[in-house]
Coordinates of C-alpha atoms in Angstrom, one line a residue:
Chain A
M21 CA 0.0 0.0 0.0
R22 CA 1.1 3.6 -0.7
D23 CA 2.3 5.6 2.3
L24 CA 0.0 8.6 2.4
S25 CA 1.5 10.1 5.5
R26 CA 4.5 11.8 3.9
D27 CA 2.8 14.4 1.7
L28 CA -0.5 15.3 0.1
A29 CA 0.4 14.0 -3.4
H30 CA -2.7 11.8 -3.7
L31 CA -5.2 14.0 -1.9
S32 CA -8.1 15.5 -3.8
I33 CA -10.9 17.7 -2.4
N34 CA -14.4 17.4 -3.7
T35 CA -15.6 21.0 -3.9
A36 CA -18.9 20.2 -2.2
T37 CA -17.0 19.7 1.0
V38 CA -16.6 23.5 1.5
R39 CA -19.2 24.7 -1.0
K40 CA -21.2 26.7 1.6
Q41 CA -18.1 28.6 2.8
L42 CA -16.2 29.4 -0.4
G43 CA -16.7 30.1 -4.1
L44 CA -14.9 27.9 -6.5
F45 CA -12.0 30.2 -7.2
D46 CA -11.4 30.5 -3.5
I47 CA -11.5 26.8 -3.1
I48 CA -8.9 26.5 -5.9
E49 CA -6.7 29.0 -4.1
A50 CA -7.1 27.5 -0.7
C51 CA -6.2 24.0 -2.0
A52 CA -3.2 25.3 -3.9
R53 CA -1.9 27.2 -0.9
R54 CA -2.0 23.9 1.1
G55 CA -0.3 21.8 -1.5
I56 CA -3.4 19.9 -2.2
P57 CA -2.8 19.0 -5.8
T58 CA -6.2 17.9 -7.1
L59 CA -9.9 18.7 -6.7
C60 CA -13.2 17.5 -8.1
P61 CA -15.5 20.4 -9.0
W62 CA -19.3 20.3 -9.1
R63 CA -21.1 21.3 -12.2
D64 CA -23.3 24.0 -10.7
Q65 CA -20.2 25.6 -9.1
V66 CA -18.4 25.6 -12.4
R67 CA -21.4 27.1 -14.1
A68 CA -21.6 29.9 -11.5
A69 CA -17.9 30.6 -11.8
G70 CA -17.6 30.2 -15.6
L71 CA -16.2 27.2 -17.3
A72 CA -13.3 28.7 -19.3
E73 CA -12.2 30.9 -16.3
T74 CA -12.4 27.8 -14.0
A75 CA -10.1 25.9 -16.4
R76 CA -7.7 28.8 -16.5
R77 CA -7.6 29.2 -12.7
L78 CA -7.0 25.5 -12.3
A79 CA -4.1 25.6 -14.8
D80 CA -2.6 28.8 -13.2
A81 CA -2.7 27.2 -9.8
G82 CA -1.2 24.0 -11.1
L83 CA -4.1 22.0 -9.9
G84 CA -5.5 18.8 -11.5
T85 CA -8.9 17.3 -11.2
S86 CA -9.9 13.8 -10.0
G87 CA -13.2 13.9 -11.8
Y88 CA -16.2 16.1 -12.7
C89 CA -19.3 16.0 -10.6
R90 CA -21.7 15.1 -12.1
G91 CA -23.6 13.6 -15.0
G92 CA -26.5 11.1 -14.8
F93 CA -30.1 11.5 -13.8
F94 CA -31.2 9.6 -16.8
P95 CA -34.7 8.5 -15.9
A96 CA -37.7 10.6 -16.9
A97 CA -41.4 10.4 -17.1
D98 CA -41.6 11.1 -20.9
P99 CA -39.5 10.9 -24.1
A100 CA -38.7 14.6 -24.0
G101 CA -37.3 14.2 -20.5
L102 CA -35.2 11.3 -21.6
T103 CA -33.8 13.2 -24.5
A104 CA -33.1 16.3 -22.4
A105 CA -31.1 14.1 -20.0
L106 CA -29.0 12.7 -22.8
E107 CA -28.2 16.2 -24.1
D108 CA -27.3 17.4 -20.7
N109 CA -24.9 14.5 -20.2
C110 CA -23.2 15.3 -23.5
A111 CA -22.8 18.8 -22.4
A112 CA -21.3 17.6 -19.1
I113 CA -18.8 15.5 -21.1
D114 CA -17.8 18.6 -23.1
E115 CA -17.3 20.6 -19.9
A116 CA -15.3 17.7 -18.3
K117 CA -13.0 17.9 -21.4
V118 CA -12.4 21.6 -20.9
L119 CA -11.5 20.9 -17.3
N120 CA -9.2 18.1 -18.3
A121 CA -11.1 15.8 -15.9
P122 CA -10.0 12.1 -15.9
C123 CA -13.7 11.0 -15.7
L124 CA -17.3 12.2 -15.5
V125 CA -18.9 10.9 -12.4
L126 CA -22.5 9.6 -13.0
V127 CA -25.1 9.8 -10.3
V128 CA -27.6 7.9 -12.4
G129 CA -31.0 9.0 -11.0
S130 CA -34.0 6.9 -10.1
L131 CA -37.8 7.4 -9.9
P132 CA -38.8 10.5 -12.0
G133 CA -39.9 13.3 -9.8
A134 CA -38.6 11.7 -6.6
L135 CA -35.7 14.2 -6.1
A136 CA -38.3 17.0 -6.1
G137 CA -40.3 15.1 -3.5
N138 CA -43.0 14.1 -6.0
P139 CA -42.3 10.6 -7.4
L140 CA -44.3 10.1 -10.6
S141 CA -43.6 6.3 -10.7
K142 CA -42.8 3.5 -8.3
D143 CA -41.3 1.4 -11.1
I144 CA -37.7 1.0 -10.1
A145 CA -37.1 -1.7 -12.8
R146 CA -38.2 0.8 -15.4
A147 CA -35.9 3.4 -13.9
R148 CA -33.1 0.9 -14.1
A149 CA -33.8 0.2 -17.7
Q150 CA -33.8 3.9 -18.5
V151 CA -30.5 4.2 -16.7
Y152 CA -29.0 1.4 -18.7
D153 CA -30.1 2.9 -22.0
G154 CA -29.0 6.3 -20.9
I155 CA -25.5 5.2 -20.0
A156 CA -25.3 3.2 -23.3
A157 CA -26.2 6.3 -25.3
T158 CA -23.9 8.6 -23.4
L159 CA -21.1 6.1 -23.7
D160 CA -21.1 6.5 -27.5
Y161 CA -20.6 10.2 -27.1
A162 CA -18.1 9.8 -24.3
R163 CA -15.9 7.4 -26.3
G164 CA -15.9 9.9 -29.2
H165 CA -14.6 12.5 -26.8
A166 CA -12.3 10.2 -24.8
M167 CA -14.0 11.0 -21.5
P168 CA -14.4 7.9 -19.2
L169 CA -17.7 7.6 -17.4
A170 CA -17.6 6.6 -13.8
I171 CA -20.9 5.1 -12.4
E172 CA -21.1 5.9 -8.7
P173 CA -23.3 3.4 -6.8
L174 CA -25.1 5.4 -4.1
H175 CA -26.2 4.1 -0.7
P176 CA -29.5 2.2 -0.9
M177 CA -31.1 4.9 1.4
Q178 CA -30.7 7.3 -1.6
G179 CA -32.2 4.7 -3.9
A180 CA -35.5 6.4 -4.6
E181 CA -34.3 9.9 -5.4
R182 CA -30.7 9.9 -6.5
S183 CA -29.6 6.6 -7.8
C184 CA -31.2 3.2 -8.6
I185 CA -27.7 1.7 -8.8
N186 CA -26.9 0.9 -5.1
T187 CA -24.2 -1.7 -5.2
L188 CA -20.8 -2.0 -6.8
S189 CA -22.0 -5.4 -8.2
H190 CA -24.9 -3.8 -10.0
A191 CA -22.6 -1.0 -11.4
L192 CA -20.1 -3.6 -12.6
D193 CA -22.8 -5.6 -14.3
I194 CA -23.6 -2.6 -16.4
C195 CA -20.0 -1.9 -17.1
D196 CA -19.5 -5.5 -18.3
A197 CA -22.5 -5.4 -20.5
L198 CA -21.7 -2.1 -22.2
D199 CA -17.9 -2.3 -22.2
P200 CA -17.0 -6.0 -22.2
D201 CA -13.5 -5.3 -23.4
R202 CA -12.7 -3.2 -20.3
T203 CA -11.4 -0.4 -22.5
G204 CA -11.3 2.1 -19.7
A205 CA -14.2 4.1 -21.2
L206 CA -16.7 2.9 -18.5
G207 CA -16.0 2.2 -14.8
V208 CA -17.0 3.1 -11.3
A209 CA -16.5 5.8 -8.7
L210 CA -16.1 4.0 -5.4
D211 CA -17.3 6.0 -2.4
V212 CA -16.7 4.3 0.9
Y213 CA -19.7 6.1 2.4
H214 CA -22.0 4.4 0.0
T215 CA -20.5 1.0 -0.1
W216 CA -18.8 0.2 3.3
W217 CA -21.8 -2.0 4.4
D218 CA -21.7 -4.3 1.4
P219 CA -20.6 -7.8 2.3
Q220 CA -19.5 -8.2 -1.3
L221 CA -17.3 -5.1 -1.3
E222 CA -13.9 -6.8 -1.3
T223 CA -15.0 -9.4 -4.0
Q224 CA -16.5 -6.7 -6.2
I225 CA -13.4 -4.4 -5.9
K226 CA -11.3 -7.3 -7.1
R227 CA -13.8 -7.9 -10.0
A228 CA -13.6 -4.2 -10.9
G229 CA -9.9 -4.2 -11.2
R230 CA -7.7 -1.3 -12.4
E231 CA -9.6 -0.7 -15.6
R232 CA -12.9 -0.1 -13.9
L233 CA -11.7 1.8 -10.7
L234 CA -11.9 5.4 -12.1
A235 CA -12.4 7.3 -8.8
Y236 CA -12.2 6.7 -5.1
H237 CA -14.0 8.9 -2.6
V238 CA -13.5 9.0 1.2
C239 CA -15.3 10.3 4.2
D240 CA -16.8 8.3 7.1
W241 CA -20.1 6.8 8.4
L242 CA -21.1 8.3 11.7
V243 CA -22.8 6.4 14.4
P244 CA -25.5 7.5 14.7
T245 CA -26.1 9.1 11.3
R246 CA -28.8 11.7 11.8
D247 CA -29.7 12.6 8.2
L248 CA -29.9 10.6 5.0
L249 CA -28.0 13.2 2.9
N250 CA -26.0 15.7 4.9
D251 CA -24.5 13.9 7.8
R252 CA -21.3 12.4 6.4
G253 CA -18.4 12.2 8.8
M254 CA -14.8 13.3 8.5
M255 CA -12.4 10.4 8.0
G256 CA -11.7 8.8 11.4
D257 CA -14.9 10.0 13.1
G258 CA -17.0 7.0 12.1
I259 CA -16.9 3.3 11.6
V260 CA -15.6 2.8 8.0
E261 CA -12.5 0.7 7.8
L262 CA -10.8 3.2 5.6
R263 CA -7.3 1.6 5.5
K264 CA -8.7 -1.8 4.8
I265 CA -10.8 -0.7 1.9
R266 CA -7.9 1.4 0.4
G267 CA -5.8 -1.8 0.7
W268 CA -8.4 -3.6 -1.4
I269 CA -8.5 -1.0 -4.1
E270 CA -4.8 -0.6 -4.3
A271 CA -4.4 -4.3 -4.5
A272 CA -6.8 -4.2 -7.4
G273 CA -4.5 -1.7 -9.1
Y274 CA -5.9 1.7 -8.3
A275 CA -3.2 4.4 -8.0
G276 CA -5.2 7.6 -8.3
P277 CA -6.2 10.2 -5.7
A278 CA -8.3 9.8 -2.6
E279 CA -11.0 12.3 -3.0
V280 CA -12.5 13.7 0.2
E281 CA -16.2 14.3 -0.3
I282 CA -18.1 15.3 2.8
F283 CA -21.7 16.6 2.7
S284 CA -22.2 17.7 6.3
E285 CA -24.1 20.5 8.0
R286 CA -21.5 20.4 10.7
W287 CA -18.5 20.8 8.4
W288 CA -20.3 23.4 6.3
A289 CA -20.7 25.4 9.5
T290 CA -16.9 25.3 10.1
P291 CA -14.4 27.8 8.6
A292 CA -13.1 26.4 5.3
A293 CA -9.5 26.8 6.3
E294 CA -10.1 24.5 9.3
V295 CA -12.0 22.0 7.2
L296 CA -9.3 21.7 4.7
D297 CA -6.6 21.4 7.3
V298 CA -8.5 18.6 9.0
C299 CA -9.1 16.9 5.7
A300 CA -5.3 17.0 5.0
R301 CA -4.4 15.8 8.5
R302 CA -6.9 12.9 8.4
Y303 CA -5.8 12.0 4.9
Q304 CA -2.3 11.6 6.2
T305 CA -3.2 9.8 9.4
V306 CA -6.3 7.6 9.0
V307 CA -7.1 7.2 5.3
Chain B
M36 CA -52.2 -14.1 -5.9
R37 CA -54.5 -14.1 -3.0
D38 CA -57.3 -11.6 -2.9
L39 CA -56.7 -9.7 0.3
S40 CA -59.6 -7.2 -0.3
R41 CA -62.4 -9.4 1.0
D42 CA -61.5 -9.7 4.6
L43 CA -58.6 -9.4 7.1
A44 CA -57.8 -13.1 7.3
H45 CA -54.1 -12.6 6.5
L46 CA -53.5 -9.4 8.3
S47 CA -51.1 -9.2 11.3
I48 CA -50.2 -6.1 13.3
N49 CA -46.7 -5.8 14.7
T50 CA -47.3 -4.3 18.1
A51 CA -44.5 -1.7 17.6
T52 CA -46.9 0.0 15.2
V53 CA -49.1 1.4 18.1
R54 CA -46.7 0.8 21.0
K55 CA -46.6 4.4 22.1
Q56 CA -50.4 4.7 22.3
L57 CA -51.5 1.3 23.8
G58 CA -50.3 -1.3 26.3
L59 CA -50.1 -4.9 24.9
F60 CA -53.4 -6.1 26.3
D61 CA -55.2 -3.1 24.8
I62 CA -53.5 -3.8 21.4
I63 CA -54.8 -7.4 21.7
E64 CA -58.3 -6.2 22.4
A65 CA -58.2 -3.6 19.7
C66 CA -57.1 -6.1 17.1
A67 CA -59.7 -8.7 18.2
R68 CA -62.5 -6.1 18.0
R69 CA -61.6 -5.3 14.4
G70 CA -61.3 -8.9 13.3
I71 CA -57.5 -8.7 12.9
P72 CA -56.6 -12.3 13.6
T73 CA -52.8 -12.1 14.2
L74 CA -50.2 -10.0 15.8
C75 CA -46.5 -10.0 16.4
P76 CA -45.6 -8.9 19.9
W77 CA -42.3 -7.3 20.9
R78 CA -40.3 -8.8 23.7
D79 CA -40.1 -5.8 25.9
Q80 CA -43.9 -5.3 25.7
V81 CA -44.4 -8.9 26.6
R82 CA -42.1 -8.6 29.5
A83 CA -43.9 -5.5 30.8
A84 CA -47.3 -7.2 30.5
G85 CA -46.2 -10.6 31.7
L86 CA -45.6 -13.7 29.5
A87 CA -48.1 -16.1 30.8
E88 CA -50.9 -13.5 31.0
T89 CA -50.1 -12.4 27.4
A90 CA -50.4 -15.9 26.2
R91 CA -53.7 -16.2 28.1
R92 CA -55.1 -13.0 26.7
L93 CA -54.1 -13.9 23.1
A94 CA -55.9 -17.3 23.5
D95 CA -59.0 -15.7 25.1
A96 CA -59.2 -13.3 22.2
G97 CA -58.7 -16.0 19.7
L98 CA -55.6 -14.3 18.3
G99 CA -52.6 -15.9 16.7
T100 CA -49.0 -14.6 16.3
S101 CA -47.1 -14.1 13.1
G102 CA -43.7 -14.2 14.9
Y103 CA -42.0 -13.0 18.0
C104 CA -39.9 -9.8 17.9
R105 CA -37.0 -10.3 18.5
G106 CA -33.9 -12.3 19.2
G107 CA -30.4 -11.6 17.8
F108 CA -27.8 -9.0 18.7
F109 CA -25.2 -11.7 18.8
P110 CA -21.9 -9.6 18.5
A111 CA -20.1 -8.6 21.6
A112 CA -16.8 -7.1 22.6
D113 CA -15.9 -10.0 24.9
P114 CA -16.6 -13.7 25.6
A115 CA -19.0 -12.9 28.5
G116 CA -21.0 -10.7 26.1
L117 CA -21.2 -13.4 23.5
T118 CA -22.4 -16.0 26.1
A119 CA -25.0 -13.6 27.5
A120 CA -26.3 -13.0 24.0
L121 CA -26.7 -16.8 23.4
E122 CA -28.5 -17.2 26.7
D123 CA -30.8 -14.4 25.9
N124 CA -31.7 -15.9 22.6
C125 CA -32.5 -19.2 24.2
A126 CA -34.8 -17.4 26.6
A127 CA -36.4 -15.7 23.7
I128 CA -37.1 -19.1 22.1
D129 CA -38.7 -20.3 25.3
E130 CA -40.9 -17.2 25.4
A131 CA -41.8 -17.6 21.7
K132 CA -42.9 -21.2 22.5
V133 CA -45.2 -20.0 25.3
L134 CA -46.8 -17.5 22.8
N135 CA -47.1 -20.2 20.2
A136 CA -45.2 -18.1 17.7
P137 CA -44.4 -19.6 14.3
C138 CA -40.9 -18.1 14.4
L139 CA -38.5 -16.0 16.4
V140 CA -37.4 -13.0 14.3
L141 CA -33.7 -12.3 14.5
V142 CA -32.3 -8.8 14.2
V143 CA -28.7 -10.0 14.4
G144 CA -26.8 -7.0 15.7
S145 CA -23.6 -5.5 14.3
L146 CA -20.7 -3.5 15.8
P147 CA -20.6 -3.9 19.6
G148 CA -21.5 -0.7 21.4
A149 CA -22.8 1.0 18.2
L150 CA -26.5 0.8 19.2
A151 CA -25.6 2.8 22.3
G152 CA -23.8 5.3 20.1
N153 CA -20.4 4.1 21.2
P154 CA -19.0 1.6 18.7
L155 CA -16.1 -0.4 20.3
S156 CA -15.0 -1.8 17.0
K157 CA -15.2 -1.0 13.2
D158 CA -14.6 -4.7 12.2
I159 CA -17.8 -5.6 10.4
A160 CA -16.3 -8.9 9.2
R161 CA -15.7 -9.9 12.8
A162 CA -19.3 -8.9 13.7
R163 CA -20.5 -11.0 10.8
A164 CA -18.5 -14.0 12.0
Q165 CA -19.9 -13.6 15.5
V166 CA -23.4 -13.4 14.0
Y167 CA -22.8 -16.6 12.0
D168 CA -21.6 -18.4 15.1
G169 CA -24.4 -17.0 17.2
I170 CA -27.1 -18.2 14.8
A171 CA -25.4 -21.6 14.6
A172 CA -25.4 -22.0 18.3
T173 CA -28.9 -20.7 18.7
L174 CA -30.2 -23.0 15.9
D175 CA -29.2 -26.1 18.0
Y176 CA -31.4 -24.9 20.8
A177 CA -34.2 -23.7 18.4
R178 CA -34.3 -27.1 16.7
G179 CA -34.6 -28.9 20.0
H180 CA -37.6 -26.7 20.8
A181 CA -39.1 -26.7 17.3
M182 CA -38.9 -22.9 17.0
P183 CA -37.9 -21.7 13.5
L184 CA -35.5 -18.8 13.4
A185 CA -36.2 -16.0 10.9
I186 CA -33.2 -13.8 10.0
E187 CA -34.4 -10.3 9.1
P188 CA -32.1 -8.5 6.7
L189 CA -32.2 -4.8 7.7
H190 CA -31.7 -1.8 5.4
P191 CA -28.0 -1.0 5.0
M192 CA -28.5 2.4 6.6
Q193 CA -29.0 0.4 9.9
G194 CA -25.9 -1.7 9.2
A195 CA -23.6 -0.3 11.9
E196 CA -26.0 -0.4 14.9
R197 CA -28.7 -3.0 14.3
S198 CA -27.8 -5.6 11.7
C199 CA -24.7 -6.5 9.7
I200 CA -27.0 -8.7 7.5
N201 CA -28.3 -6.2 5.0
T202 CA -29.4 -8.2 2.0
L203 CA -31.7 -11.2 1.4
S204 CA -28.8 -12.8 -0.4
H205 CA -26.5 -12.6 2.6
A206 CA -29.2 -14.0 4.9
L207 CA -29.9 -16.9 2.5
D208 CA -26.2 -17.7 2.3
I209 CA -26.3 -18.2 6.1
C210 CA -29.4 -20.3 5.9
D211 CA -27.9 -22.5 3.2
A212 CA -24.7 -23.0 5.2
L213 CA -26.5 -23.8 8.5
D214 CA -29.6 -25.6 7.2
P215 CA -28.6 -27.1 3.9
D216 CA -31.5 -29.5 3.9
R217 CA -34.1 -26.6 4.1
T218 CA -35.8 -28.2 7.1
G219 CA -37.8 -25.1 7.9
A220 CA -35.7 -24.5 11.1
L221 CA -34.0 -21.5 9.6
G222 CA -35.3 -18.9 7.2
V223 CA -35.8 -15.2 6.7
A224 CA -38.2 -12.5 7.7
L225 CA -38.7 -10.4 4.5
D226 CA -39.6 -6.7 5.2
V227 CA -40.3 -4.7 2.2
Y228 CA -39.0 -1.6 3.9
H229 CA -35.5 -3.0 4.2
T230 CA -35.3 -4.8 0.9
W231 CA -37.3 -2.9 -1.8
W232 CA -34.2 -1.3 -3.3
D233 CA -32.3 -4.6 -3.9
P234 CA -31.9 -5.3 -7.6
Q235 CA -31.6 -9.0 -6.7
L236 CA -34.9 -9.0 -4.7
E237 CA -37.0 -11.1 -7.1
T238 CA -34.2 -13.6 -7.7
Q239 CA -33.4 -14.0 -4.1
I240 CA -37.1 -14.5 -3.1
K241 CA -37.3 -17.3 -5.7
R242 CA -34.1 -18.7 -4.2
A243 CA -35.6 -18.5 -0.7
G244 CA -38.7 -20.5 -1.6
R245 CA -41.5 -21.6 0.7
E246 CA -39.2 -23.3 3.3
R247 CA -37.2 -20.1 3.9
L248 CA -39.9 -17.5 3.8
L249 CA -41.0 -17.5 7.4
A250 CA -42.4 -13.9 7.8
Y251 CA -43.4 -11.0 5.6
H252 CA -43.5 -7.5 6.8
V253 CA -45.1 -4.5 5.1
C254 CA -45.1 -0.7 5.4
D255 CA -43.7 1.8 2.8
W256 CA -40.7 3.9 2.0
L257 CA -41.5 7.6 2.1
V258 CA -40.0 10.1 -0.3
P259 CA -38.3 11.9 1.3
T260 CA -37.5 9.7 4.3
R261 CA -36.5 12.1 7.1
D262 CA -35.1 9.7 9.8
L263 CA -33.1 6.5 9.5
L264 CA -35.2 4.7 12.1
N265 CA -38.6 6.2 12.8
D266 CA -40.0 7.5 9.5
R267 CA -41.6 4.4 7.9
G268 CA -44.6 5.0 5.8
M269 CA -48.1 3.6 5.8
M270 CA -48.7 1.2 2.9
G271 CA -49.6 3.3 -0.1
D272 CA -47.9 6.5 1.1
G273 CA -44.5 5.7 -0.4
I274 CA -42.8 4.1 -3.4
V275 CA -42.6 0.4 -2.6
E276 CA -44.2 -1.8 -5.2
L277 CA -46.1 -3.7 -2.6
R278 CA -48.3 -5.8 -4.9
K279 CA -45.4 -6.7 -7.1
I280 CA -43.3 -7.9 -4.2
R281 CA -46.2 -9.8 -2.7
G282 CA -46.7 -11.5 -6.1
W283 CA -43.1 -12.7 -5.9
I284 CA -43.3 -14.1 -2.4
E285 CA -46.6 -15.8 -3.1
A286 CA -45.2 -17.3 -6.3
A287 CA -42.4 -18.6 -4.2
G288 CA -45.0 -20.4 -2.0
Y289 CA -45.5 -18.0 0.9
A290 CA -49.1 -18.2 2.3
G291 CA -48.8 -16.6 5.7
P292 CA -49.8 -13.2 7.1
A293 CA -48.8 -9.8 5.9
E294 CA -47.5 -8.2 9.0
V295 CA -47.8 -4.4 9.3
E296 CA -44.7 -3.0 11.1
I297 CA -44.5 0.8 11.1
F298 CA -42.0 2.7 13.2
S299 CA -43.2 6.3 12.7
E300 CA -43.3 9.3 14.9
R301 CA -46.3 10.4 12.8
W302 CA -48.3 7.3 13.3
W303 CA -47.3 7.0 17.0
A304 CA -48.8 10.5 17.4
T305 CA -52.1 9.3 15.8
P306 CA -54.9 7.7 17.9
A307 CA -54.4 3.9 17.9
A308 CA -58.0 3.2 16.7
E309 CA -57.3 5.4 13.6
V310 CA -53.9 3.8 12.9
L311 CA -55.4 0.3 13.1
D312 CA -58.3 1.2 10.9
V313 CA -56.0 2.7 8.3
C314 CA -53.7 -0.4 8.5
A315 CA -56.7 -2.6 7.8
R316 CA -58.0 -0.4 4.9
R317 CA -54.6 -0.2 3.2
Y318 CA -54.0 -3.9 3.7
Q319 CA -57.2 -4.5 1.8
T320 CA -56.6 -1.9 -0.9
V321 CA -52.9 -1.5 -1.6
V322 CA -51.0 -4.5 -0.2

């Protein structure tokens, strides 16, 4: 296993982690100042800051990206919605190229309307079929633009609103069907928060292998967890066996960044400088 | 599929559903008055009311049970804790016999200390090994007393505190290992709340078959869900495809009761008579 304690060479910050405290350019500057070499920007933050200017600021600061958050949300209640989702995913691929991202992370969506609190359907099998078709269609465009797609399985508690792909096994089934030659064009984003509970985690990480492991996200699972969305823990504050899981993904061939992605009311209420310092320290000591 | 709309013959009420409004004897009486033929009592409620007297009241009211809630919580931080858990499970089996329950439901436990908010370990593989050993030891006693054990997979969001068995597949792996002859001594309690999201649900229900399907619990998954424990929905208020799942379990041979088990601050704040009336109506119309 890599020794992460010596420097921050493999640390990335997902910009959602401090999104309520800082604008995107300030996040870039704060990371650069600390020697954090990589971040993963969110699409709405990039849109607010301007795509070309974001790319320029990243380059000027010497920062790379560990991914682009996010494409997906394929299911829809009607054909127009399905088409709009595909167009939006192609646009996200274009943006990811401008940012020189190594992959576009896909949060695939689930029951149409559910994210807005008004599910228009209960048919999760249909949502899954729409997701499959949506990834297939997007993959054509993504291959043409050399932008790998990383399916992120989300925790089953987010299975109605955000993602109907809730296990690594399910994500890899889709990868195997759509990219049987393991070309690197389609893989997964493995987030320990969403997957720590899975009794098949080690087996499926092995199955994924180097070609499919496109991104690796860390935070922690708090006991108790008080909110289904915004109560993620800082690494070391919860019960995820971070080092064990990193051992599995590195044994499978992953050599990319550990991306810290924390959605947390607590950490959003903490000064960004302190959050980033704690992220860096915990990365070096407990990840 | 059975037609549930005609009467309440296959309805059971898990007593947790109205536990904050009524004592156990009042729940028995309220169910009997409505023609609800079966309930599933919780152990702490039975203890508070008295075991022998509970059995007498059930018999006097002509009510049956769909299970006894609950054994389990096998993992512990030390050998004394492991032994105490086994003894407690044997006691639960004895109680279930007195109540003439068709099975003892097992919520197997997970990281020692986590339920109290103070996890003493992060080693979920170890917890799973302790659960396996605990079920194996309890099964010996259960066979001797002709009390089937029903492993209840809980939703992964409860995987740290309450159960490290979070998929039907995992539960069935344990059943197959410990009861390869499918004798009926070991099976599962299938709760739609915990399992609706599982892409393998239909397949694993088929795999379970009649011999393993010992209990079937219904409620609904609300969108959004606001609490990880006490925000279950009344059947029809959420996104679970209740009829589809019931079709799967009946096709697999299940012919027992549909047990309504709702942990919900909202429904606990509603008069018990109204809750039970709504349960009965929804059972007849949407389950």
